[in-house]
mmCIF file of C-alpha atoms and ligand atoms in Angstrom:
data_model
loop_
_atom_site.group_PDB
_atom_site.id
_atom_site.type_symbol
_atom_site.label_atom_id
_atom_site.label_comp_id
_atom_site.label_asym_id
_atom_site.label_seq_id
_atom_site.Cartn_x
_atom_site.Cartn_y
_atom_site.Cartn_z
ATOM 1 C CA MET Q 281 28.039 10.181 38.090
ATOM 2 C CA ALA Q 282 24.307 10.954 38.334
ATOM 3 C CA ARG Q 283 22.113 8.831 36.072
ATOM 4 C CA LEU Q 284 21.092 10.641 32.876
ATOM 5 C CA PRO Q 285 17.343 10.881 32.148
ATOM 6 C CA LEU Q 286 16.372 8.280 29.549
ATOM 7 C CA ALA Q 287 14.538 9.384 26.397
ATOM 8 C CA VAL Q 288 13.273 6.952 23.759
ATOM 9 C CA VAL Q 289 13.145 8.057 20.117
ATOM 10 C CA THR Q 290 11.085 5.748 17.910
ATOM 11 C CA GLY Q 291 12.191 6.105 14.292
ATOM 12 C CA GLY Q 292 15.463 7.542 15.602
ATOM 13 C CA ALA Q 293 17.511 6.185 12.686
ATOM 14 C CA GLY Q 294 15.464 8.197 10.191
ATOM 15 C CA PHE Q 295 15.765 11.711 8.868
ATOM 16 C CA ILE Q 296 14.048 13.772 11.608
ATOM 17 C CA GLY Q 297 14.774 11.091 14.216
ATOM 18 C CA SER Q 298 18.558 11.140 13.858
ATOM 19 C CA HIS Q 299 18.657 14.948 14.207
ATOM 20 C CA THR Q 300 16.403 14.585 17.267
ATOM 21 C CA VAL Q 301 18.850 12.088 18.786
ATOM 22 C CA ASP Q 302 21.727 14.552 18.254
ATOM 23 C CA ALA Q 303 19.776 17.328 19.987
ATOM 24 C CA LEU Q 304 18.583 15.205 22.926
ATOM 25 C CA ILE Q 305 22.092 13.908 23.648
ATOM 26 C CA ALA Q 306 23.392 17.498 23.480
ATOM 27 C CA ALA Q 307 20.608 18.483 25.918
ATOM 28 C CA GLY Q 308 21.807 15.924 28.495
ATOM 29 C CA TYR Q 309 19.648 12.855 27.842
ATOM 30 C CA ARG Q 310 20.638 9.234 27.445
ATOM 31 C CA VAL Q 311 18.800 8.129 24.299
ATOM 32 C CA CYS Q 312 17.406 4.781 23.235
ATOM 33 C CA VAL Q 313 16.447 4.503 19.561
ATOM 34 C CA LEU Q 314 13.764 2.003 18.578
ATOM 35 C CA ASP Q 315 13.795 1.467 14.825
ATOM 36 C CA ASP Q 316 13.209 -1.388 12.410
ATOM 37 C CA PHE Q 317 15.334 0.277 9.700
ATOM 38 C CA ARG Q 318 12.698 0.034 6.987
ATOM 39 C CA THR Q 319 13.754 3.526 5.835
ATOM 40 C CA GLY Q 320 16.153 4.541 8.616
ATOM 41 C CA LYS Q 321 19.888 3.896 8.502
ATOM 42 C CA ARG Q 322 22.522 3.168 11.113
ATOM 43 C CA ALA Q 323 24.768 5.589 9.190
ATOM 44 C CA ASN Q 324 22.497 8.463 10.302
ATOM 45 C CA LEU Q 325 23.696 7.777 13.864
ATOM 46 C CA ALA Q 326 27.342 7.040 13.060
ATOM 47 C CA GLN Q 327 28.407 10.287 14.767
ATOM 48 C CA HIS Q 328 27.538 8.613 18.114
ATOM 49 C CA ALA Q 329 29.544 5.433 17.496
ATOM 50 C CA GLY Q 330 31.242 4.387 20.737
ATOM 51 C CA SER Q 331 29.151 6.787 22.852
ATOM 52 C CA ASP Q 332 27.657 5.348 26.041
ATOM 53 C CA LYS Q 333 24.770 7.826 25.728
ATOM 54 C CA LEU Q 334 23.058 6.032 22.823
ATOM 55 C CA GLU Q 335 21.458 2.578 22.643
ATOM 56 C CA ILE Q 336 20.031 1.385 19.323
ATOM 57 C CA VAL Q 337 17.441 -1.385 19.485
ATOM 58 C CA MET Q 338 15.958 -3.064 16.425
ATOM 59 C CA CYS Q 339 12.200 -3.083 16.986
ATOM 60 C CA ASP Q 340 9.025 -2.830 14.931
ATOM 61 C CA VAL Q 341 6.886 -0.539 17.094
ATOM 62 C CA SER Q 342 3.671 -1.870 15.564
ATOM 63 C CA HIS Q 343 4.385 -5.178 17.361
ATOM 64 C CA GLY Q 344 4.907 -3.560 20.773
ATOM 65 C CA ILE Q 345 7.840 -1.975 22.622
ATOM 66 C CA PHE Q 346 7.769 -3.546 26.093
ATOM 67 C CA ALA Q 347 10.197 -6.396 25.352
ATOM 68 C CA ALA Q 348 12.595 -4.185 23.407
ATOM 69 C CA LEU Q 349 12.871 -1.682 26.247
ATOM 70 C CA ALA Q 350 13.119 -4.161 29.151
ATOM 71 C CA PRO Q 351 16.915 -4.739 28.951
ATOM 72 C CA VAL Q 352 17.552 -1.027 28.423
ATOM 73 C CA THR Q 353 15.560 0.044 31.469
ATOM 74 C CA ALA Q 354 17.103 -2.747 33.555
ATOM 75 C CA GLN Q 355 20.486 -1.169 32.876
ATOM 76 C CA HIS Q 356 19.692 2.552 32.721
ATOM 77 C CA GLY Q 357 16.509 3.090 34.747
ATOM 78 C CA PRO Q 358 12.992 4.011 33.667
ATOM 79 C CA VAL Q 359 12.058 5.718 30.431
ATOM 80 C CA GLU Q 360 11.294 9.339 31.267
ATOM 81 C CA ARG Q 361 10.276 10.695 27.885
ATOM 82 C CA ILE Q 362 9.328 9.364 24.446
ATOM 83 C CA VAL Q 363 9.534 11.074 21.048
ATOM 84 C CA HIS Q 364 7.364 8.964 18.744
ATOM 85 C CA LEU Q 365 8.436 9.417 15.120
ATOM 86 C CA ALA Q 366 8.412 5.869 13.712
ATOM 87 C CA ALA Q 367 5.973 5.769 10.807
ATOM 88 C CA GLN Q 368 5.348 5.191 7.156
ATOM 89 C CA VAL Q 369 5.766 8.807 6.003
ATOM 90 C CA SER Q 370 4.491 9.022 2.435
ATOM 91 C CA VAL Q 371 0.996 10.304 1.709
ATOM 92 C CA VAL Q 372 0.893 8.595 -1.722
ATOM 93 C CA ALA Q 373 2.190 5.296 -0.294
ATOM 94 C CA SER Q 374 -0.682 5.394 2.194
ATOM 95 C CA VAL Q 375 -3.148 5.717 -0.693
ATOM 96 C CA ALA Q 376 -1.520 2.708 -2.401
ATOM 97 C CA ASN Q 377 -1.409 0.589 0.770
ATOM 98 C CA PRO Q 378 -3.755 1.885 3.482
ATOM 99 C CA LEU Q 379 -3.716 -1.281 5.607
ATOM 100 C CA VAL Q 380 0.042 -1.191 6.161
ATOM 101 C CA ASP Q 381 -0.122 2.521 6.823
ATOM 102 C CA MET Q 382 -2.833 2.216 9.487
ATOM 103 C CA ALA Q 383 -1.215 -0.791 11.170
ATOM 104 C CA VAL Q 384 2.168 0.905 11.458
ATOM 105 C CA ASN Q 385 1.138 4.483 12.060
ATOM 106 C CA TYR Q 386 -1.937 4.132 14.254
ATOM 107 C CA GLY Q 387 -0.975 0.749 15.724
ATOM 108 C CA GLY Q 388 2.542 1.974 16.546
ATOM 109 C CA THR Q 389 1.147 4.983 18.399
ATOM 110 C CA LEU Q 390 -1.135 2.759 20.520
ATOM 111 C CA HIS Q 391 1.805 0.561 21.529
ATOM 112 C CA VAL Q 392 3.836 3.620 22.530
ATOM 113 C CA LEU Q 393 0.954 5.030 24.577
ATOM 114 C CA GLU Q 394 0.327 1.689 26.308
ATOM 115 C CA TYR Q 395 3.981 1.606 27.347
ATOM 116 C CA ALA Q 396 3.803 5.204 28.574
ATOM 117 C CA ARG Q 397 0.689 4.426 30.649
ATOM 118 C CA ALA Q 398 2.105 1.243 32.135
ATOM 119 C CA HIS Q 399 5.489 2.756 33.023
ATOM 120 C CA GLY Q 400 4.531 6.285 34.100
ATOM 121 C CA VAL Q 401 6.474 7.971 31.283
ATOM 122 C CA LYS Q 402 6.509 11.712 32.003
ATOM 123 C CA LYS Q 403 5.951 12.965 28.457
ATOM 124 C CA VAL Q 404 5.161 11.669 24.964
ATOM 125 C CA ALA Q 405 5.786 13.970 21.974
ATOM 126 C CA PHE Q 406 4.247 12.713 18.737
ATOM 127 C CA ALA Q 407 4.965 13.513 15.071
ATOM 128 C CA SER Q 408 1.572 14.374 13.653
ATOM 129 C CA SER Q 409 1.173 16.102 10.306
ATOM 130 C CA ALA Q 410 -0.386 18.969 8.398
ATOM 131 C CA ALA Q 411 -2.109 16.150 6.478
ATOM 132 C CA VAL Q 412 -4.754 16.029 9.256
ATOM 133 C CA TYR Q 413 -6.290 19.259 7.903
ATOM 134 C CA GLY Q 414 -6.959 18.163 4.313
ATOM 135 C CA ASP Q 415 -7.840 20.952 1.889
ATOM 136 C CA VAL Q 416 -8.812 24.006 3.909
ATOM 137 C CA ALA Q 417 -10.525 27.186 2.745
ATOM 138 C CA THR Q 418 -8.364 29.677 4.631
ATOM 139 C CA LEU Q 419 -4.614 29.877 5.027
ATOM 140 C CA PRO Q 420 -2.594 30.018 7.187
ATOM 141 C CA VAL Q 421 -4.254 27.041 8.818
ATOM 142 C CA ALA Q 422 -4.651 27.290 12.607
ATOM 143 C CA GLU Q 423 -4.899 24.330 14.971
ATOM 144 C CA GLU Q 424 -8.599 25.056 15.662
ATOM 145 C CA THR Q 425 -9.490 24.533 11.992
ATOM 146 C CA PRO Q 426 -11.808 21.516 11.578
ATOM 147 C CA THR Q 427 -9.776 18.514 10.442
ATOM 148 C CA GLN Q 428 -10.792 16.703 7.257
ATOM 149 C CA PRO Q 429 -7.944 14.471 6.107
ATOM 150 C CA VAL Q 430 -8.037 13.305 2.480
ATOM 151 C CA SER Q 431 -5.572 10.379 2.713
ATOM 152 C CA PRO Q 432 -5.180 7.247 4.863
ATOM 153 C CA TYR Q 433 -1.981 8.841 6.216
ATOM 154 C CA GLY Q 434 -3.886 11.950 7.341
ATOM 155 C CA ILE Q 435 -6.582 9.775 8.907
ATOM 156 C CA ASP Q 436 -4.137 7.665 10.913
ATOM 157 C CA LYS Q 437 -2.218 10.743 12.134
ATOM 158 C CA LEU Q 438 -5.542 12.226 13.289
ATOM 159 C CA ALA Q 439 -6.575 8.915 14.902
ATOM 160 C CA SER Q 440 -3.221 8.932 16.728
ATOM 161 C CA GLU Q 441 -3.961 12.444 17.996
ATOM 162 C CA TYR Q 442 -7.294 11.199 19.378
ATOM 163 C CA ALA Q 443 -5.476 8.313 21.072
ATOM 164 C CA LEU Q 444 -2.987 10.771 22.630
ATOM 165 C CA ASP Q 445 -5.871 12.817 23.953
ATOM 166 C CA TYR Q 446 -7.580 9.734 25.362
ATOM 167 C CA TYR Q 447 -4.432 8.558 27.181
ATOM 168 C CA ALA Q 448 -3.874 12.084 28.516
ATOM 169 C CA SER Q 449 -7.397 12.618 29.801
ATOM 170 C CA VAL Q 450 -8.170 9.094 31.054
ATOM 171 C CA HIS Q 451 -4.738 7.781 32.076
ATOM 172 C CA GLY Q 452 -2.865 11.020 32.844
ATOM 173 C CA VAL Q 453 -0.115 10.484 30.228
ATOM 174 C CA ALA Q 454 1.198 13.966 29.306
ATOM 175 C CA THR Q 455 1.274 14.362 25.526
ATOM 176 C CA THR Q 456 1.996 16.896 22.798
ATOM 177 C CA ALA Q 457 1.116 16.390 19.127
ATOM 178 C CA LEU Q 458 3.277 18.364 16.731
ATOM 179 C CA ARG Q 459 1.689 18.837 13.319
ATOM 180 C CA PHE Q 460 4.790 19.011 11.127
ATOM 181 C CA PHE Q 461 4.408 20.735 7.793
ATOM 182 C CA ASN Q 462 6.931 19.788 5.046
ATOM 183 C CA VAL Q 463 10.227 19.047 6.747
ATOM 184 C CA TYR Q 464 13.474 19.079 4.757
ATOM 185 C CA GLY Q 465 17.225 19.105 5.338
ATOM 186 C CA PRO Q 466 20.341 16.920 5.404
ATOM 187 C CA ARG Q 467 19.846 13.112 5.801
ATOM 188 C CA GLN Q 468 16.410 13.103 4.126
ATOM 189 C CA ASP Q 469 16.613 10.016 1.920
ATOM 190 C CA PRO Q 470 15.873 10.722 -1.778
ATOM 191 C CA SER Q 471 16.000 7.100 -2.882
ATOM 192 C CA SER Q 472 12.273 6.329 -3.170
ATOM 193 C CA PRO Q 473 9.663 7.899 -5.469
ATOM 194 C CA TYR Q 474 7.765 8.431 -2.207
ATOM 195 C CA SER Q 475 10.587 10.531 -0.677
ATOM 196 C CA GLY Q 476 10.149 14.194 0.266
ATOM 197 C CA VAL Q 477 10.144 16.495 -2.752
ATOM 198 C CA ILE Q 478 13.154 18.576 -1.720
ATOM 199 C CA SER Q 479 15.327 15.491 -1.243
ATOM 200 C CA ILE Q 480 14.340 14.260 -4.725
ATOM 201 C CA PHE Q 481 14.783 17.648 -6.417
ATOM 202 C CA ALA Q 482 18.165 18.209 -4.706
ATOM 203 C CA ASP Q 483 19.425 14.762 -5.674
ATOM 204 C CA ARG Q 484 18.402 15.205 -9.312
ATOM 205 C CA ALA Q 485 19.514 18.826 -9.713
ATOM 206 C CA LYS Q 486 22.976 18.039 -8.295
ATOM 207 C CA ALA Q 487 23.364 15.374 -10.987
ATOM 208 C CA GLY Q 488 21.940 17.630 -13.749
ATOM 209 C CA ARG Q 489 18.998 15.213 -14.214
ATOM 210 C CA PRO Q 490 15.417 16.377 -15.001
ATOM 211 C CA LEU Q 491 13.026 17.244 -12.179
ATOM 212 C CA THR Q 492 9.417 15.979 -12.459
ATOM 213 C CA ILE Q 493 6.553 18.022 -11.074
ATOM 214 C CA PHE Q 494 3.271 16.215 -10.384
ATOM 215 C CA GLY Q 495 0.483 18.432 -11.742
ATOM 216 C CA ASP Q 496 0.903 22.053 -12.771
ATOM 217 C CA GLY Q 497 3.267 22.854 -9.906
ATOM 218 C CA LEU Q 498 0.966 25.521 -8.467
ATOM 219 C CA GLN Q 499 0.335 23.455 -5.333
ATOM 220 C CA THR Q 500 2.027 25.058 -2.317
ATOM 221 C CA ARG Q 501 3.772 23.740 0.776
ATOM 222 C CA ASP Q 502 5.210 25.286 3.957
ATOM 223 C CA PHE Q 503 8.762 23.888 3.968
ATOM 224 C CA VAL Q 504 10.380 23.901 7.399
ATOM 225 C CA TYR Q 505 14.043 23.142 8.066
ATOM 226 C CA VAL Q 506 14.788 20.074 10.196
ATOM 227 C CA GLY Q 507 16.905 22.090 12.686
ATOM 228 C CA ASP Q 508 13.874 24.237 13.507
ATOM 229 C CA VAL Q 509 11.626 21.171 13.795
ATOM 230 C CA VAL Q 510 14.036 19.525 16.217
ATOM 231 C CA ARG Q 511 13.950 22.573 18.499
ATOM 232 C CA ALA Q 512 10.165 22.155 18.659
ATOM 233 C CA ILE Q 513 10.505 18.416 19.406
ATOM 234 C CA VAL Q 514 12.999 18.945 22.233
ATOM 235 C CA ALA Q 515 10.824 21.689 23.746
ATOM 236 C CA ALA Q 516 7.691 19.530 23.474
ATOM 237 C CA VAL Q 517 9.188 16.397 25.027
ATOM 238 C CA SER Q 518 10.877 18.291 27.860
ATOM 239 C CA ASP Q 519 8.093 20.652 28.968
ATOM 240 C CA GLY Q 520 5.158 20.147 31.342
ATOM 241 C CA ASN Q 521 2.379 20.780 28.809
ATOM 242 C CA SER Q 522 -0.231 18.144 28.213
ATOM 243 C CA ARG Q 523 -2.831 17.782 25.445
ATOM 244 C CA LEU Q 524 -1.108 20.475 23.419
ATOM 245 C CA VAL Q 525 -1.491 20.304 19.634
ATOM 246 C CA ALA Q 526 0.804 22.671 17.723
ATOM 247 C CA ASN Q 527 1.671 23.315 14.099
ATOM 248 C CA VAL Q 528 5.361 23.189 13.202
ATOM 249 C CA GLY Q 529 5.960 25.266 10.092
ATOM 250 C CA THR Q 530 7.313 28.626 9.039
ATOM 251 C CA GLY Q 531 4.104 30.498 8.194
ATOM 252 C CA ASN Q 532 5.295 30.848 4.566
ATOM 253 C CA GLU Q 533 4.349 28.869 1.469
ATOM 254 C CA ILE Q 534 5.979 28.359 -1.927
ATOM 255 C CA THR Q 535 4.702 26.635 -5.068
ATOM 256 C CA VAL Q 536 6.370 23.391 -6.086
ATOM 257 C CA LEU Q 537 7.200 25.045 -9.425
ATOM 258 C CA GLU Q 538 9.030 27.914 -7.730
ATOM 259 C CA LEU Q 539 10.784 25.415 -5.482
ATOM 260 C CA ALA Q 540 11.951 23.416 -8.502
ATOM 261 C CA ARG Q 541 13.314 26.544 -10.204
ATOM 262 C CA THR Q 542 15.115 27.631 -7.032
ATOM 263 C CA VAL Q 543 16.776 24.233 -6.559
ATOM 264 C CA VAL Q 544 17.819 24.096 -10.230
ATOM 265 C CA ASP Q 545 19.290 27.635 -10.001
ATOM 266 C CA LEU Q 546 21.219 26.784 -6.815
ATOM 267 C CA CYS Q 547 22.733 23.804 -8.644
ATOM 268 C CA GLY Q 548 23.904 25.786 -11.650
ATOM 269 C CA GLY Q 549 20.805 25.602 -13.894
ATOM 270 C CA LYS Q 550 21.593 22.348 -15.773
ATOM 271 C CA SER Q 551 18.351 20.386 -15.067
ATOM 272 C CA THR Q 552 15.134 20.646 -17.050
ATOM 273 C CA ILE Q 553 11.706 20.578 -15.376
ATOM 274 C CA ASP Q 554 8.964 18.227 -16.697
ATOM 275 C CA HIS Q 555 5.399 17.568 -15.588
ATOM 276 C CA ALA Q 556 3.528 14.324 -14.848
ATOM 277 C CA PRO Q 557 -0.121 13.844 -13.752
ATOM 278 C CA ALA Q 558 -1.041 15.068 -10.256
ATOM 279 C CA ARG Q 559 -1.030 12.400 -7.522
ATOM 280 C CA SER Q 560 -4.275 11.430 -5.741
ATOM 281 C CA GLY Q 561 -4.791 11.975 -2.011
ATOM 282 C CA GLU Q 562 -2.629 15.096 -1.989
ATOM 283 C CA ILE Q 563 -3.716 18.502 -0.757
ATOM 284 C CA LEU Q 564 -3.420 21.611 -2.910
ATOM 285 C CA LYS Q 565 -2.266 24.426 -0.635
ATOM 286 C CA SER Q 566 -0.579 24.396 2.745
ATOM 287 C CA ARG Q 567 0.713 27.071 5.121
ATOM 288 C CA ALA Q 568 0.878 26.930 8.910
ATOM 289 C CA ARG Q 569 -0.304 29.437 11.423
ATOM 290 C CA VAL Q 570 2.564 29.396 13.899
ATOM 291 C CA ASP Q 571 1.406 31.479 16.873
ATOM 292 C CA ARG Q 572 1.021 28.425 19.123
ATOM 293 C CA LEU Q 573 4.478 27.127 18.234
ATOM 294 C CA ARG Q 574 5.926 30.466 19.297
ATOM 295 C CA ASP Q 575 3.708 31.109 22.336
ATOM 296 C CA GLN Q 576 3.493 27.599 23.834
ATOM 297 C CA LEU Q 577 6.822 26.088 22.784
ATOM 298 C CA GLY Q 578 8.957 29.228 22.424
ATOM 299 C CA VAL Q 579 10.073 28.222 18.916
ATOM 300 C CA VAL Q 580 10.196 30.321 15.753
ATOM 301 C CA ALA Q 581 11.293 28.518 12.581
ATOM 302 C CA GLU Q 582 13.925 30.975 11.524
ATOM 303 C CA THR Q 583 15.878 29.168 8.762
ATOM 304 C CA LYS Q 584 15.224 30.852 5.409
ATOM 305 C CA LEU Q 585 14.355 28.414 2.615
ATOM 306 C CA VAL Q 586 17.365 29.368 0.516
ATOM 307 C CA ASP Q 587 19.730 28.839 3.475
ATOM 308 C CA GLY Q 588 18.112 25.507 4.315
ATOM 309 C CA LEU Q 589 18.362 24.437 0.671
ATOM 310 C CA ARG Q 590 22.057 25.343 0.592
ATOM 311 C CA ALA Q 591 22.670 23.274 3.744
ATOM 312 C CA THR Q 592 20.740 20.374 2.200
ATOM 313 C CA LEU Q 593 22.610 20.543 -1.096
ATOM 314 C CA ALA Q 594 25.957 20.685 0.718
HETATM 315 P P1 LIG D 153 11.953 8.674 7.890
HETATM 316 O O1 LIG D 153 11.383 7.628 6.990
HETATM 317 O O2 LIG D 153 13.319 9.172 7.611
HETATM 318 O O3 LIG D 153 11.891 8.203 9.386
HETATM 319 C C1 LIG D 153 10.974 7.242 9.861
HETATM 320 C C2 LIG D 153 11.764 6.268 10.725
HETATM 321 O O4 LIG D 153 10.851 5.368 11.337
HETATM 322 C C3 LIG D 153 12.764 5.425 9.920
HETATM 323 O O5 LIG D 153 13.980 5.353 10.621
HETATM 324 C C4 LIG D 153 12.075 4.063 9.833
HETATM 325 O O6 LIG D 153 12.995 2.999 9.681
HETATM 326 C C5 LIG D 153 11.339 4.039 11.153
HETATM 327 N N1 LIG D 153 10.160 3.166 11.157
HETATM 328 C C6 LIG D 153 9.138 3.141 10.264
HETATM 329 N N2 LIG D 153 8.239 2.215 10.631
HETATM 330 C C7 LIG D 153 8.700 1.645 11.778
HETATM 331 C C8 LIG D 153 8.216 0.646 12.645
HETATM 332 N N3 LIG D 153 7.057 0.007 12.419
HETATM 333 N N4 LIG D 153 8.947 0.328 13.739
HETATM 334 C C9 LIG D 153 10.105 0.959 13.988
HETATM 335 N N5 LIG D 153 10.630 1.919 13.199
HETATM 336 C C10 LIG D 153 9.926 2.255 12.114
HETATM 337 O O7 LIG D 153 10.885 9.882 7.888
HETATM 338 P P2 LIG D 153 10.897 11.304 8.607
HETATM 339 O O8 LIG D 153 10.640 12.306 7.546
HETATM 340 O O9 LIG D 153 12.073 11.440 9.511
HETATM 341 O O10 LIG D 153 9.553 11.196 9.479
HETATM 342 C C11 LIG D 153 9.560 11.084 10.893
HETATM 343 C C12 LIG D 153 8.141 11.314 11.408
HETATM 344 O O11 LIG D 153 7.704 12.635 11.093
HETATM 345 C C13 LIG D 153 7.079 10.379 10.836
HETATM 346 O O12 LIG D 153 6.160 10.050 11.870
HETATM 347 C C14 LIG D 153 6.385 11.214 9.781
HETATM 348 O O13 LIG D 153 5.058 10.795 9.552
HETATM 349 C C15 LIG D 153 6.433 12.573 10.464
HETATM 350 N N6 LIG D 153 6.303 13.690 9.539
HETATM 351 C C16 LIG D 153 7.283 13.919 8.617
HETATM 352 C C17 LIG D 153 7.157 15.013 7.768
HETATM 353 C C18 LIG D 153 8.188 15.323 6.710
HETATM 354 O O14 LIG D 153 7.965 16.288 5.940
HETATM 355 N N7 LIG D 153 9.292 14.602 6.635
HETATM 356 C C19 LIG D 153 6.047 15.861 7.880
HETATM 357 C C20 LIG D 153 5.047 15.543 8.795
HETATM 358 C C21 LIG D 153 5.206 14.473 9.654
HETATM 359 C C1 LIG D 154 4.908 15.605 3.242
HETATM 360 C C2 LIG D 154 5.511 14.435 4.008
HETATM 361 C C3 LIG D 154 4.469 13.857 4.923
HETATM 362 C C4 LIG D 154 3.940 14.970 5.797
HETATM 363 C C5 LIG D 154 3.380 16.131 4.980
HETATM 364 C C6 LIG D 154 2.995 17.329 5.873
HETATM 365 C C7 LIG D 154 7.282 13.093 2.973
HETATM 366 C C8 LIG D 154 7.591 12.032 1.993
HETATM 367 N N1 LIG D 154 5.979 13.403 3.084
HETATM 368 O O1 LIG D 154 3.829 15.143 2.398
HETATM 369 O O2 LIG D 154 5.054 12.856 5.746
HETATM 370 O O3 LIG D 154 3.000 14.511 6.711
HETATM 371 O O4 LIG D 154 4.431 16.594 4.113
HETATM 372 O O5 LIG D 154 2.605 18.409 5.093
HETATM 373 O O6 LIG D 154 8.131 13.617 3.642
HETATM 374 N N2 LIG D 154 6.249 16.429 -5.861
HETATM 375 C C9 LIG D 154 6.643 16.675 -7.159
HETATM 376 N N3 LIG D 154 7.693 15.952 -7.660
HETATM 377 C C10 LIG D 154 8.356 15.002 -6.937
HETATM 378 C C11 LIG D 154 7.925 14.742 -5.612
HETATM 379 C C12 LIG D 154 6.858 15.475 -5.111
HETATM 380 O O7 LIG D 154 6.052 17.516 -7.848
HETATM 381 O O8 LIG D 154 9.305 14.400 -7.467
HETATM 382 C C13 LIG D 154 5.146 17.236 -5.305
HETATM 383 C C14 LIG D 154 3.989 16.402 -4.769
HETATM 384 O O9 LIG D 154 3.086 16.064 -5.785
HETATM 385 C C15 LIG D 154 3.407 17.370 -3.719
HETATM 386 C C16 LIG D 154 4.626 18.156 -3.236
HETATM 387 O O10 LIG D 154 5.648 17.971 -4.211
HETATM 388 O O11 LIG D 154 2.501 18.252 -4.316
HETATM 389 C C17 LIG D 154 5.141 17.664 -1.889
HETATM 390 O O12 LIG D 154 5.236 16.246 -1.967
HETATM 391 P P1 LIG D 154 5.969 15.362 -0.823
HETATM 392 O O13 LIG D 154 7.320 15.868 -0.581
HETATM 393 O O14 LIG D 154 5.778 13.935 -1.192
HETATM 394 O O15 LIG D 154 5.159 15.792 0.480
HETATM 395 P P2 LIG D 154 3.636 15.807 0.953
HETATM 396 O O16 LIG D 154 2.789 14.879 0.178
HETATM 397 O O17 LIG D 154 3.238 17.236 1.072
#
C-alpha cells in the first residue's frame, strides 16, 4: 500500500483539534497528534482507537517537537503538513497569567516553525484569532484592518502571525494563519470558568442552572460552528497558498444576552440569567468579513446558529 501523507496536529486532543483529526483522516492523511493534555482529552479521539492512521504523542510544544516526532517519522516518513492548534485559549486567563500564555502560545509557534524549516514541511496552518484586532471601529472586520490587540492572548497570536510571515518570506515555509472567531460545537469542554461561553451556557441550561453574563450582555460575537472551521483548516493545510491570513467566521454577530436567551429556550426555559461585572481584556463587538475565506479557501460557514446549538446540546 502507498504510504499515506503524514500530517501533525498540535493540540489534536482538544475541541477543534479532535474534529480536525477526524477530517484529516477522512481526507486520506495519516495523523500524528502532539498534545500535553492540559485541556485536551484522549476520549476526544476514542473514535480512532485501534486505527493505524493515528499516532498520539504526549508532548509540550513549548519545549520543542523534534524529539517527539523523531520515532514517528522514522516509522512513517517525513511530516508533510502541520496544523498548529496547541495553545492556552482563554483571553481572560491570558490577562491573569501573561507569562504562561506567551511562553506556550508564542513559544509553541516558534518551535513548530523551526521544525517546519528544518524538515521542509510543505505547509503550516495556524490557529490565530479575532483577538488580534482588538476593538475596531467598523464591522465586519476585514483582514486589512490595523491590528490592535487588547490582551496578552491577542498579542501572542499576532506575534505568532509575524513569525509565520518571517519563516515564509526568509525560509520559504508555506504558511496560512486562520483568524478564528468564536468557535463552538460538540466536545468543547465547559468545565473551566475560562471555557467558551456556549459550552458553559449549554452545560448550565441543560441542568436548569442559572447562566451568568459578564457585563450587560450587549457585547457581540461571531459564533462559528466547529464543522465549518474544520473545513477551513483542511483547505488551508492542503493548499499551495503561502502567507495567507484569513478570517474564519460567519459574517453574523449576536449579543451574549440574545445567545443566553436562545440557549435557555432550546433547553426548555428553566434557567434564570444573572449578571456579573464585565471581564477585563475583552473586546466589545466582533463580526468577521468573510470574503477571503470564501474566495481564497472556498469555504462558507453555512451552519445556522440554532442548528449548531442543537447539535451542541445533543
Ligand atoms: P482546546 O483547549 O480544546 O484545545 C487546545 C489543545 O491544545 C488541548 O488539547 C491542549 O491540551 C493542547 N495544548 C495546550 N497547550 C499545549 C502545549 N504547550 N503543548 C501541547 N499541547 C498543548 O481549545 P480549542 O478551542 O480547540 O482551541 C484550539 C486552537 O484554536 C487554539 O490555538 C486557540 O487559541 C484557537 N482558537 C480557538 C477559538 C475558539 O473559539 N475556541 C477561537 C480562536 C482561536
Ligand atoms: C473566544 C475564545 C478565544 C478566541 C476568541 C476569538 C475560548 C475560551 N475563547 O474568546 O480563544 O481567540 O473567542 O474571538 O474559546 N461570557 C459570559 N458568561 C460566561 C462566559 C462568557 O457572559 O459564562 C461572555 C464573555 O464575557 C465574552 C463572551 O461571553 O463577552 C465570549 O466569551 P468567551 O467564550 O470566553 O470568548 P472570547 O473571550 O470572545
